[in-house]
Coordinates of C-alpha atoms in Angstrom, one line a residue:
Chain A
D156 CA 117.8 -60.2 78.2
A157 CA 119.3 -57.4 76.1
K158 CA 121.9 -59.8 74.5
T159 CA 124.5 -57.0 74.4
T160 CA 127.4 -56.4 76.7
Q161 CA 128.7 -53.0 77.5
P162 CA 131.0 -51.6 80.2
N163 CA 129.1 -50.2 83.2
S164 CA 130.9 -46.8 83.0
M165 CA 133.6 -44.9 81.2
E166 CA 135.3 -41.5 81.6
S167 CA 136.5 -39.1 79.1
N168 CA 138.0 -35.6 79.0
E169 CA 136.3 -32.8 77.3
E170 CA 137.3 -32.3 73.7
E171 CA 138.8 -35.8 73.4
P172 CA 137.4 -38.7 71.4
V173 CA 135.4 -41.4 73.1
H174 CA 135.1 -45.0 72.0
L175 CA 132.1 -46.8 73.6
P176 CA 132.3 -50.6 73.0
C177 CA 129.5 -53.1 72.7
N178 CA 129.6 -56.8 72.4
H179 CA 126.8 -58.6 70.6
S180 CA 128.4 -61.9 69.8
T181 CA 125.1 -63.8 69.2
I182 CA 123.8 -61.3 66.6
S183 CA 122.0 -62.7 63.6
G184 CA 122.3 -61.6 60.0
T185 CA 119.2 -59.3 60.0
D186 CA 119.7 -57.7 63.3
Y187 CA 120.3 -53.9 63.3
I188 CA 122.6 -52.4 65.9
H189 CA 121.0 -49.3 67.4
W190 CA 122.6 -46.8 69.9
Y191 CA 120.5 -44.6 72.1
R192 CA 121.6 -42.3 74.9
Q193 CA 119.7 -41.0 77.9
L194 CA 120.7 -37.6 79.3
P195 CA 119.9 -36.9 83.0
S196 CA 116.2 -36.5 83.6
Q197 CA 115.2 -37.2 80.0
G198 CA 113.9 -40.0 77.9
P199 CA 116.3 -42.0 75.7
E200 CA 117.1 -40.4 72.4
Y201 CA 118.3 -42.1 69.2
V202 CA 121.9 -41.7 68.3
I203 CA 122.8 -43.9 65.3
H204 CA 122.2 -47.3 63.8
G205 CA 123.9 -49.7 61.5
L206 CA 123.7 -53.1 59.9
T207 CA 127.0 -54.1 58.3
S208 CA 128.9 -51.0 57.2
N209 CA 130.3 -48.2 59.3
V210 CA 128.0 -45.2 59.7
N211 CA 128.4 -41.5 60.4
N212 CA 125.9 -38.9 61.3
R213 CA 126.0 -35.4 62.9
M214 CA 126.1 -36.9 66.4
A215 CA 128.5 -39.8 66.2
S216 CA 130.1 -42.6 64.2
L217 CA 129.4 -46.3 64.4
A218 CA 132.1 -48.8 63.6
I219 CA 130.9 -52.4 63.2
A220 CA 133.3 -55.3 63.3
E221 CA 133.6 -57.4 60.2
D222 CA 132.0 -60.4 61.9
R223 CA 129.3 -58.1 63.4
K224 CA 129.9 -59.5 66.9
S225 CA 130.9 -56.1 68.2
S226 CA 130.6 -52.4 67.5
T227 CA 131.9 -49.1 68.8
L228 CA 130.2 -45.8 69.1
I229 CA 132.6 -43.0 68.5
L230 CA 132.1 -39.5 69.8
H231 CA 134.7 -37.5 68.0
R232 CA 135.0 -34.7 70.5
A233 CA 133.2 -35.2 73.8
T234 CA 131.5 -32.3 75.4
L235 CA 130.0 -31.9 78.8
R236 CA 126.6 -32.3 77.2
D237 CA 127.5 -35.8 76.0
A238 CA 127.5 -37.1 79.6
A239 CA 124.8 -39.7 79.6
V240 CA 124.0 -43.4 79.7
Y241 CA 124.6 -44.9 76.3
Y242 CA 122.7 -48.0 75.2
C243 CA 123.7 -50.5 72.6
I244 CA 120.7 -52.5 71.3
R245 CA 120.4 -55.5 69.1
F246 CA 117.2 -55.0 67.3
Y247 CA 116.3 -58.5 66.4
N248 CA 112.7 -59.1 65.6
N249 CA 111.3 -55.7 64.6
N250 CA 108.8 -55.9 67.4
D251 CA 111.0 -55.6 70.4
M252 CA 113.7 -53.2 71.4
R253 CA 115.4 -54.3 74.6
F254 CA 117.6 -52.0 76.7
G255 CA 120.4 -53.3 78.9
A256 CA 122.1 -51.4 81.6
G257 CA 124.1 -49.3 79.2
T258 CA 127.4 -47.4 79.7
R259 CA 127.4 -44.3 81.9
L260 CA 129.8 -41.8 80.3
T261 CA 131.3 -39.2 82.5
V262 CA 133.0 -36.2 80.7
K263 CA 135.5 -34.3 82.7
P264 CA 136.2 -30.6 82.0
Chain B
E820 CA 107.9 -31.0 65.5
A821 CA 108.0 -34.7 65.8
Q822 CA 107.3 -35.7 69.4
V823 CA 105.8 -38.1 71.9
T824 CA 103.9 -36.5 74.7
Q825 CA 103.0 -38.0 78.0
N826 CA 100.6 -36.8 80.7
P827 CA 100.9 -36.3 83.6
R828 CA 104.6 -35.8 84.0
Y829 CA 104.4 -36.4 87.8
L830 CA 101.8 -38.3 89.8
I831 CA 101.5 -39.3 93.4
T832 CA 98.6 -41.6 94.2
V833 CA 97.5 -44.1 96.7
T834 CA 97.3 -47.9 96.5
G835 CA 94.3 -49.2 94.7
K836 CA 93.2 -45.9 93.0
K837 CA 92.9 -46.5 89.3
L838 CA 95.0 -44.2 87.1
T839 CA 95.7 -43.7 83.4
V840 CA 98.9 -42.2 81.9
T841 CA 98.3 -40.9 78.4
C842 CA 100.7 -41.1 75.5
S843 CA 100.3 -39.5 72.1
Q844 CA 102.6 -39.3 69.1
N845 CA 102.3 -37.0 66.0
M846 CA 104.4 -39.0 63.6
N847 CA 101.8 -41.5 62.4
H848 CA 103.9 -44.4 63.7
E849 CA 102.5 -47.8 63.7
Y850 CA 104.5 -49.1 66.7
M851 CA 104.2 -47.8 70.2
S852 CA 105.4 -49.2 73.5
W853 CA 105.6 -48.5 77.3
Y854 CA 108.7 -48.9 79.4
R855 CA 109.4 -48.5 83.1
Q856 CA 112.8 -47.5 84.4
D857 CA 114.0 -48.5 87.9
P858 CA 117.4 -47.9 89.5
G859 CA 119.7 -50.8 88.8
L860 CA 117.2 -52.5 86.5
G861 CA 117.4 -50.3 83.4
L862 CA 114.5 -49.9 81.0
R863 CA 112.1 -52.7 80.8
Q864 CA 109.3 -53.0 78.3
I865 CA 105.7 -53.3 79.7
Y866 CA 103.5 -53.6 76.7
Y867 CA 103.8 -52.8 73.0
S868 CA 101.4 -52.3 70.1
M869 CA 102.2 -52.9 66.5
N870 CA 99.1 -51.1 65.2
V871 CA 95.6 -50.1 66.1
E872 CA 93.8 -52.8 68.1
V873 CA 97.0 -54.9 68.3
T874 CA 98.8 -55.1 71.6
D875 CA 101.1 -57.6 73.2
K876 CA 102.9 -58.1 76.5
G877 CA 106.5 -57.1 77.0
D878 CA 108.8 -58.3 79.8
V879 CA 106.9 -56.9 82.8
P880 CA 103.1 -56.6 82.0
E881 CA 101.7 -57.7 85.4
G882 CA 99.5 -55.0 86.9
Y883 CA 99.2 -53.0 83.7
K884 CA 96.7 -52.7 80.9
V885 CA 96.9 -50.8 77.6
S886 CA 94.6 -50.0 74.7
R887 CA 95.2 -48.8 71.1
K888 CA 92.0 -47.5 69.7
E889 CA 93.6 -44.8 67.6
K890 CA 97.0 -44.8 65.9
R891 CA 98.3 -41.8 67.8
N892 CA 97.3 -42.7 71.3
F893 CA 98.5 -45.5 73.6
P894 CA 97.4 -45.1 77.2
L895 CA 98.8 -47.1 80.1
I896 CA 96.2 -48.1 82.7
L897 CA 96.9 -49.2 86.2
E898 CA 93.7 -50.6 87.5
S899 CA 94.8 -51.1 91.1
P900 CA 98.3 -49.5 91.6
S901 CA 100.6 -50.9 94.2
P902 CA 103.8 -49.4 95.7
N903 CA 106.0 -51.7 93.6
Q904 CA 104.7 -49.8 90.5
T905 CA 106.4 -46.7 91.8
S906 CA 108.7 -46.0 88.8
L907 CA 109.6 -43.7 85.9
Y908 CA 107.6 -44.5 82.9
F909 CA 108.4 -43.8 79.2
C910 CA 106.2 -44.1 76.2
A911 CA 107.9 -44.6 72.8
S912 CA 106.9 -44.8 69.2
R913 CA 108.6 -45.8 65.9
S914 CA 107.8 -46.6 62.3
D915 CA 107.6 -50.2 61.3
R916 CA 110.0 -49.6 58.5
A917 CA 113.8 -49.2 58.6
P918 CA 115.7 -47.6 60.3
Y919 CA 113.2 -48.1 63.1
E920 CA 114.4 -45.1 65.0
Q921 CA 112.5 -44.9 68.2
Y922 CA 111.2 -41.7 69.8
F923 CA 110.6 -41.5 73.5
G924 CA 108.4 -39.3 75.6
P925 CA 109.7 -37.1 78.4
G926 CA 108.7 -39.6 81.1
T927 CA 106.1 -39.8 83.9
R928 CA 107.3 -40.2 87.4
L929 CA 104.7 -42.2 89.4
T930 CA 104.7 -42.6 93.1
V931 CA 102.2 -45.0 94.7
T932 CA 102.0 -44.8 98.5

C-alpha cells in the first residue's frame, strides 16, 4: 500500500507547464515526499523531494500544501522527453520506499 | 559516475533452473533493494538490505533469496524459477541519510518458460 493517490494519467502540450498532483492525507510529521519518474524502458529516476517547504531543482518544483496532505510536482515547460510515469512516494520509515501506480504523463507536440 | 549495474539485462530460462541476477553499486550506499515490475501492478519490493549481512523481506519475497556479503553487491537468487516470476526486475540503492535519493539500475527482463 503506497498510501498516496495520484491520477492514472495526464496530458500536456509541449512547452506548457504541467502540474502533477498527489494526495497523501495520512502523512506523518517525519515523512518525506519523494517524486520519481520512469521513462520508457528505463529504471525509475529521482526527481525531487521535500518535507515541509516548497522545493526547486533543475528538473522540477515541488509545492507542498501547508497541512502536508497533498503535494504538486510542477514541470515548468514540458518537453517530449518528459513523457514518463511519475511516482509520488511517502517515505515513512527510512527502510521502505513503496511505489504506487503513478501518473502516466503524455506530452503532445 | 554514480551508478547501479545489473547483469544480465535479459534472460530467458526454464522452470526450475537456478539463476542469479547480480547488482552492484559504486556509491558506498548502505541500503539496497530489489523490485519487480509487472503490468498493472507497478513496482513491488522483493527484498531489501540495510547493510552488510542485514536483509529483510519486502512485499513479495516468496520464491526469491538475497545475500549481502559486501556493501557494493546485492544479488537476487531464484532457486527454482517459475513462470509467474517472469517480470522486469530493478535493483536500487540509496544512502541511509537524508535526502535518501534512490538510484535504480537499468533493469533485468526475465522470462521463465
